[in-house]
Each structure stands twice: as C-alpha cells, then as structure tokens.
Amino acid sequence: MSIKRIVPDITSELMDKSRAFYADFLGMNLAMDMGWIMTFVSPANPTAQITVLQKTPAAVPSPNVSIEVEDVAATHARAVALGVKIVYPLTDEPWGVRRFFVADPNGAIINVMSHRT
C-alpha cells in the first residue's frame, strides 16, 4: 500500500475562529475551503497540513485522521479481508474523492481516501 499523506482532522463548531487561528496566528495557507471543511498548509512545508471539519449532527462520523492512499479500492479490499471495522462505506463523494472510514483499535476514526481522476 502506498500512503501519499496523513492529515490530522479537527472537528469544530468555530470555523471562523479556526480560520483565524491557523491562518493568522500560525501563518498557514488556506488550501481548500468548502465552507464545511478547510485544509491549511504550511507555506514552508506543503506536506504539513491540518483539516478543520464543521461539527454536524450527521449520521456520518467525523474522522480524526485522513490518510490519502494511492489505490483506495485496493486498500478497502484489504480492510475487508483483514476484518477491519468499516464505519463508513466506500463512497465516491461529489467533491472529487473516493473514501471509506475505519475504526482503529482505539476507536479513532480514520478517513482512507484517494482523489478521483
């Protein structure tokens, strides 16, 4: 399996304050802002990233970490074969990613994803 990047995910009810904290205080660049999700990137090291997700009462759990992989379908098949607990099914999302969520042994929710081409 080829891991491309790992990004911590923070759930927030304070999106504007989060934007100010990561952009104004820490000097990170806002690389993606879809209103409900923002990804901040270090200007000096673009692999240093953090994502802030709007807290919602949705049925979909909020991930603690996102791991971008080269082949999400193969990684999903491996998770199924190993009996890893899948808490959100393999899904093609409208914003251009294919992903699924698993729970690690500690209960942390991991968003395993790839960008669709």
Short mmCIF file of N, CA and C in Angstrom, two decimals, residues 4-97:
data_model
loop_
_atom_site.label_atom_id
_atom_site.label_comp_id
_atom_site.label_asym_id
_atom_site.label_seq_id
_atom_site.Cartn_x
_atom_site.Cartn_y
_atom_site.Cartn_z
N LYS A 4 0.20 8.44 0.55
CA LYS A 4 0.66 9.69 -0.03
C LYS A 4 0.78 10.81 1.00
N ARG A 5 -0.15 10.85 1.97
CA ARG A 5 -0.08 11.88 3.03
C ARG A 5 -0.99 11.48 4.17
N ILE A 6 -0.71 12.03 5.34
CA ILE A 6 -1.52 11.83 6.53
C ILE A 6 -1.82 13.22 7.10
N VAL A 7 -3.12 13.49 7.34
CA VAL A 7 -3.54 14.81 7.79
C VAL A 7 -4.44 14.66 9.03
N PRO A 8 -4.09 15.31 10.14
CA PRO A 8 -4.99 15.31 11.29
C PRO A 8 -6.26 16.10 10.98
N ASP A 9 -7.39 15.61 11.48
CA ASP A 9 -8.69 16.26 11.27
C ASP A 9 -9.22 16.74 12.61
N ILE A 10 -9.64 18.00 12.67
CA ILE A 10 -10.21 18.59 13.88
C ILE A 10 -11.66 18.94 13.60
N THR A 11 -12.57 18.51 14.47
CA THR A 11 -13.97 18.87 14.35
C THR A 11 -14.20 20.16 15.11
N SER A 12 -14.92 21.10 14.48
CA SER A 12 -15.07 22.43 15.07
C SER A 12 -16.49 22.96 14.96
N GLU A 13 -16.90 23.70 15.98
CA GLU A 13 -18.12 24.50 15.93
C GLU A 13 -17.78 25.97 15.71
N LEU A 14 -16.48 26.27 15.58
CA LEU A 14 -15.99 27.65 15.49
C LEU A 14 -15.12 27.80 14.23
N MET A 15 -15.74 27.68 13.08
CA MET A 15 -14.97 27.68 11.83
C MET A 15 -14.23 29.00 11.60
N ASP A 16 -14.87 30.15 11.85
CA ASP A 16 -14.21 31.44 11.64
C ASP A 16 -13.02 31.61 12.58
N LYS A 17 -13.19 31.23 13.83
CA LYS A 17 -12.08 31.32 14.79
C LYS A 17 -10.97 30.34 14.43
N SER A 18 -11.34 29.18 13.92
CA SER A 18 -10.34 28.20 13.47
C SER A 18 -9.54 28.76 12.30
N ARG A 19 -10.22 29.39 11.35
CA ARG A 19 -9.53 30.00 10.20
C ARG A 19 -8.53 31.04 10.69
N ALA A 20 -8.95 31.90 11.60
CA ALA A 20 -8.06 32.93 12.12
C ALA A 20 -6.88 32.31 12.86
N PHE A 21 -7.12 31.27 13.64
CA PHE A 21 -6.05 30.63 14.40
C PHE A 21 -4.98 30.06 13.46
N TYR A 22 -5.39 29.24 12.50
CA TYR A 22 -4.42 28.56 11.65
C TYR A 22 -3.80 29.49 10.60
N ALA A 23 -4.58 30.45 10.08
CA ALA A 23 -4.04 31.35 9.06
C ALA A 23 -3.31 32.54 9.70
N ASP A 24 -3.99 33.25 10.58
CA ASP A 24 -3.42 34.48 11.14
C ASP A 24 -2.35 34.20 12.20
N PHE A 25 -2.63 33.30 13.13
CA PHE A 25 -1.68 33.01 14.20
C PHE A 25 -0.52 32.15 13.71
N LEU A 26 -0.83 31.01 13.10
CA LEU A 26 0.24 30.09 12.68
C LEU A 26 0.80 30.39 11.30
N GLY A 27 0.13 31.24 10.53
CA GLY A 27 0.64 31.63 9.21
C GLY A 27 0.49 30.56 8.14
N MET A 28 -0.46 29.64 8.35
CA MET A 28 -0.68 28.59 7.34
C MET A 28 -1.52 29.14 6.20
N ASN A 29 -1.34 28.58 5.01
CA ASN A 29 -2.15 28.95 3.85
C ASN A 29 -3.43 28.13 3.84
N LEU A 30 -4.54 28.78 3.49
CA LEU A 30 -5.81 28.08 3.34
C LEU A 30 -5.83 27.48 1.94
N ALA A 31 -5.62 26.17 1.85
CA ALA A 31 -5.52 25.50 0.56
C ALA A 31 -6.88 25.07 0.02
N MET A 32 -7.83 24.79 0.92
CA MET A 32 -9.16 24.37 0.49
C MET A 32 -10.17 24.90 1.51
N ASP A 33 -11.26 25.50 1.00
CA ASP A 33 -12.34 25.96 1.86
C ASP A 33 -13.66 25.69 1.16
N MET A 34 -14.38 24.68 1.65
CA MET A 34 -15.68 24.34 1.08
C MET A 34 -16.81 24.75 2.04
N GLY A 35 -16.50 25.63 3.00
CA GLY A 35 -17.49 26.08 3.96
C GLY A 35 -17.58 25.15 5.16
N TRP A 36 -17.71 23.87 4.93
CA TRP A 36 -17.83 22.87 6.00
C TRP A 36 -16.51 22.15 6.27
N ILE A 37 -15.54 22.38 5.41
CA ILE A 37 -14.22 21.77 5.58
C ILE A 37 -13.16 22.75 5.07
N MET A 38 -12.07 22.89 5.83
CA MET A 38 -10.94 23.74 5.43
C MET A 38 -9.66 22.95 5.65
N THR A 39 -8.75 23.06 4.69
CA THR A 39 -7.44 22.45 4.85
C THR A 39 -6.39 23.56 4.80
N PHE A 40 -5.54 23.55 5.81
CA PHE A 40 -4.47 24.53 5.93
C PHE A 40 -3.14 23.85 5.66
N VAL A 41 -2.24 24.58 4.98
CA VAL A 41 -0.96 24.02 4.54
C VAL A 41 0.17 24.96 4.98
N SER A 42 1.24 24.37 5.46
CA SER A 42 2.42 25.15 5.80
C SER A 42 3.03 25.73 4.53
N PRO A 43 3.32 27.04 4.49
CA PRO A 43 3.94 27.62 3.30
C PRO A 43 5.37 27.11 3.08
N ALA A 44 6.03 26.68 4.14
CA ALA A 44 7.42 26.21 4.02
C ALA A 44 7.51 24.71 3.77
N ASN A 45 6.47 23.96 4.14
CA ASN A 45 6.49 22.51 4.01
C ASN A 45 5.08 22.06 3.64
N PRO A 46 4.75 21.97 2.34
CA PRO A 46 3.37 21.70 1.93
C PRO A 46 2.82 20.34 2.36
N THR A 47 3.68 19.44 2.85
CA THR A 47 3.14 18.18 3.36
C THR A 47 2.67 18.31 4.81
N ALA A 48 2.99 19.42 5.47
CA ALA A 48 2.48 19.69 6.81
C ALA A 48 1.12 20.36 6.68
N GLN A 49 0.07 19.61 7.00
CA GLN A 49 -1.29 20.08 6.78
C GLN A 49 -2.16 19.75 7.99
N ILE A 50 -3.28 20.46 8.08
CA ILE A 50 -4.31 20.16 9.08
C ILE A 50 -5.66 20.51 8.47
N THR A 51 -6.67 19.70 8.77
CA THR A 51 -8.01 19.93 8.26
C THR A 51 -8.95 20.22 9.42
N VAL A 52 -9.85 21.18 9.22
CA VAL A 52 -10.87 21.51 10.20
C VAL A 52 -12.22 21.22 9.55
N LEU A 53 -13.03 20.40 10.23
CA LEU A 53 -14.35 19.99 9.74
C LEU A 53 -15.45 20.60 10.60
N GLN A 54 -16.48 21.13 9.97
CA GLN A 54 -17.63 21.66 10.70
C GLN A 54 -18.33 20.53 11.44
N LYS A 55 -18.56 20.71 12.72
CA LYS A 55 -19.28 19.71 13.50
C LYS A 55 -20.74 19.70 13.07
N THR A 56 -21.25 18.52 12.78
CA THR A 56 -22.65 18.38 12.39
C THR A 56 -23.25 17.18 13.12
N PRO A 57 -24.57 17.17 13.25
CA PRO A 57 -25.23 16.03 13.88
C PRO A 57 -25.49 14.90 12.88
N ALA A 58 -24.76 14.88 11.78
CA ALA A 58 -24.99 13.90 10.72
C ALA A 58 -24.70 12.48 11.20
N ALA A 59 -25.24 11.53 10.45
CA ALA A 59 -25.02 10.11 10.76
C ALA A 59 -23.60 9.68 10.44
N VAL A 60 -22.91 10.43 9.59
CA VAL A 60 -21.54 10.10 9.22
C VAL A 60 -20.61 10.53 10.35
N PRO A 61 -19.77 9.63 10.85
CA PRO A 61 -18.85 10.02 11.93
C PRO A 61 -17.79 11.00 11.42
N SER A 62 -17.29 11.83 12.31
CA SER A 62 -16.21 12.75 11.95
C SER A 62 -14.88 12.03 12.13
N PRO A 63 -14.03 12.05 11.10
CA PRO A 63 -12.73 11.37 11.22
C PRO A 63 -11.78 12.15 12.11
N ASN A 64 -10.84 11.41 12.71
CA ASN A 64 -9.78 12.01 13.49
C ASN A 64 -8.54 12.25 12.65
N VAL A 65 -8.36 11.43 11.61
CA VAL A 65 -7.20 11.49 10.73
C VAL A 65 -7.64 11.10 9.32
N SER A 66 -7.06 11.76 8.33
CA SER A 66 -7.25 11.36 6.93
C SER A 66 -5.94 10.82 6.40
N ILE A 67 -6.02 9.68 5.72
CA ILE A 67 -4.85 9.07 5.11
C ILE A 67 -5.15 8.91 3.63
N GLU A 68 -4.38 9.63 2.81
CA GLU A 68 -4.53 9.53 1.36
C GLU A 68 -3.66 8.39 0.86
N VAL A 69 -4.27 7.47 0.13
CA VAL A 69 -3.57 6.31 -0.40
C VAL A 69 -3.60 6.35 -1.93
N GLU A 70 -2.70 5.60 -2.53
CA GLU A 70 -2.62 5.54 -3.99
C GLU A 70 -3.85 4.86 -4.58
N ASP A 71 -4.31 3.76 -3.98
CA ASP A 71 -5.42 2.97 -4.53
C ASP A 71 -6.41 2.66 -3.42
N VAL A 72 -7.44 3.47 -3.30
CA VAL A 72 -8.40 3.31 -2.20
C VAL A 72 -9.21 2.03 -2.34
N ALA A 73 -9.50 1.59 -3.56
CA ALA A 73 -10.26 0.35 -3.74
C ALA A 73 -9.47 -0.85 -3.22
N ALA A 74 -8.18 -0.90 -3.53
CA ALA A 74 -7.33 -2.00 -3.05
C ALA A 74 -7.18 -1.94 -1.53
N THR A 75 -7.09 -0.74 -0.98
CA THR A 75 -6.97 -0.60 0.46
C THR A 75 -8.27 -1.03 1.15
N HIS A 76 -9.41 -0.71 0.54
CA HIS A 76 -10.70 -1.14 1.06
C HIS A 76 -10.79 -2.67 1.04
N ALA A 77 -10.39 -3.27 -0.06
CA ALA A 77 -10.41 -4.74 -0.16
C ALA A 77 -9.53 -5.37 0.92
N ARG A 78 -8.40 -4.76 1.19
CA ARG A 78 -7.50 -5.26 2.24
C ARG A 78 -8.17 -5.15 3.62
N ALA A 79 -8.84 -4.02 3.85
CA ALA A 79 -9.55 -3.83 5.13
C ALA A 79 -10.61 -4.91 5.31
N VAL A 80 -11.38 -5.19 4.26
CA VAL A 80 -12.42 -6.22 4.33
C VAL A 80 -11.78 -7.58 4.60
N ALA A 81 -10.71 -7.90 3.87
CA ALA A 81 -10.04 -9.20 4.03
C ALA A 81 -9.49 -9.39 5.44
N LEU A 82 -9.01 -8.31 6.05
CA LEU A 82 -8.43 -8.39 7.39
C LEU A 82 -9.47 -8.24 8.51
N GLY A 83 -10.72 -7.97 8.13
CA GLY A 83 -11.77 -7.81 9.14
C GLY A 83 -11.71 -6.50 9.90
N VAL A 84 -11.10 -5.48 9.29
CA VAL A 84 -11.04 -4.15 9.92
C VAL A 84 -12.45 -3.57 9.97
N LYS A 85 -12.81 -2.93 11.07
CA LYS A 85 -14.15 -2.38 11.24
C LYS A 85 -14.35 -1.16 10.35
N ILE A 86 -15.21 -1.30 9.34
CA ILE A 86 -15.54 -0.20 8.43
C ILE A 86 -16.78 0.50 8.98
N VAL A 87 -16.66 1.82 9.21
CA VAL A 87 -17.75 2.58 9.82
C VAL A 87 -18.42 3.54 8.84
N TYR A 88 -17.88 3.64 7.64
CA TYR A 88 -18.48 4.42 6.54
C TYR A 88 -18.06 3.72 5.26
N PRO A 89 -19.02 3.36 4.40
CA PRO A 89 -18.70 2.53 3.24
C PRO A 89 -17.87 3.26 2.18
N LEU A 90 -17.25 2.48 1.32
CA LEU A 90 -16.50 3.04 0.18
C LEU A 90 -17.48 3.86 -0.66
N THR A 91 -17.19 5.14 -0.81
CA THR A 91 -18.13 6.09 -1.41
C THR A 91 -17.40 7.05 -2.34
N ASP A 92 -17.97 7.30 -3.51
CA ASP A 92 -17.50 8.37 -4.40
C ASP A 92 -18.22 9.65 -3.98
N GLU A 93 -17.47 10.58 -3.41
CA GLU A 93 -18.06 11.82 -2.91
C GLU A 93 -18.14 12.87 -4.03
N PRO A 94 -19.13 13.77 -3.96
CA PRO A 94 -19.31 14.76 -5.03
C PRO A 94 -18.17 15.77 -5.14
N TRP A 95 -17.31 15.89 -4.13
CA TRP A 95 -16.21 16.86 -4.19
C TRP A 95 -14.92 16.25 -4.73
N GLY A 96 -15.02 15.04 -5.31
CA GLY A 96 -13.88 14.51 -6.06
C GLY A 96 -12.99 13.52 -5.35
N VAL A 97 -13.44 12.97 -4.23
CA VAL A 97 -12.64 11.94 -3.57
C VAL A 97 -13.45 10.65 -3.48
#
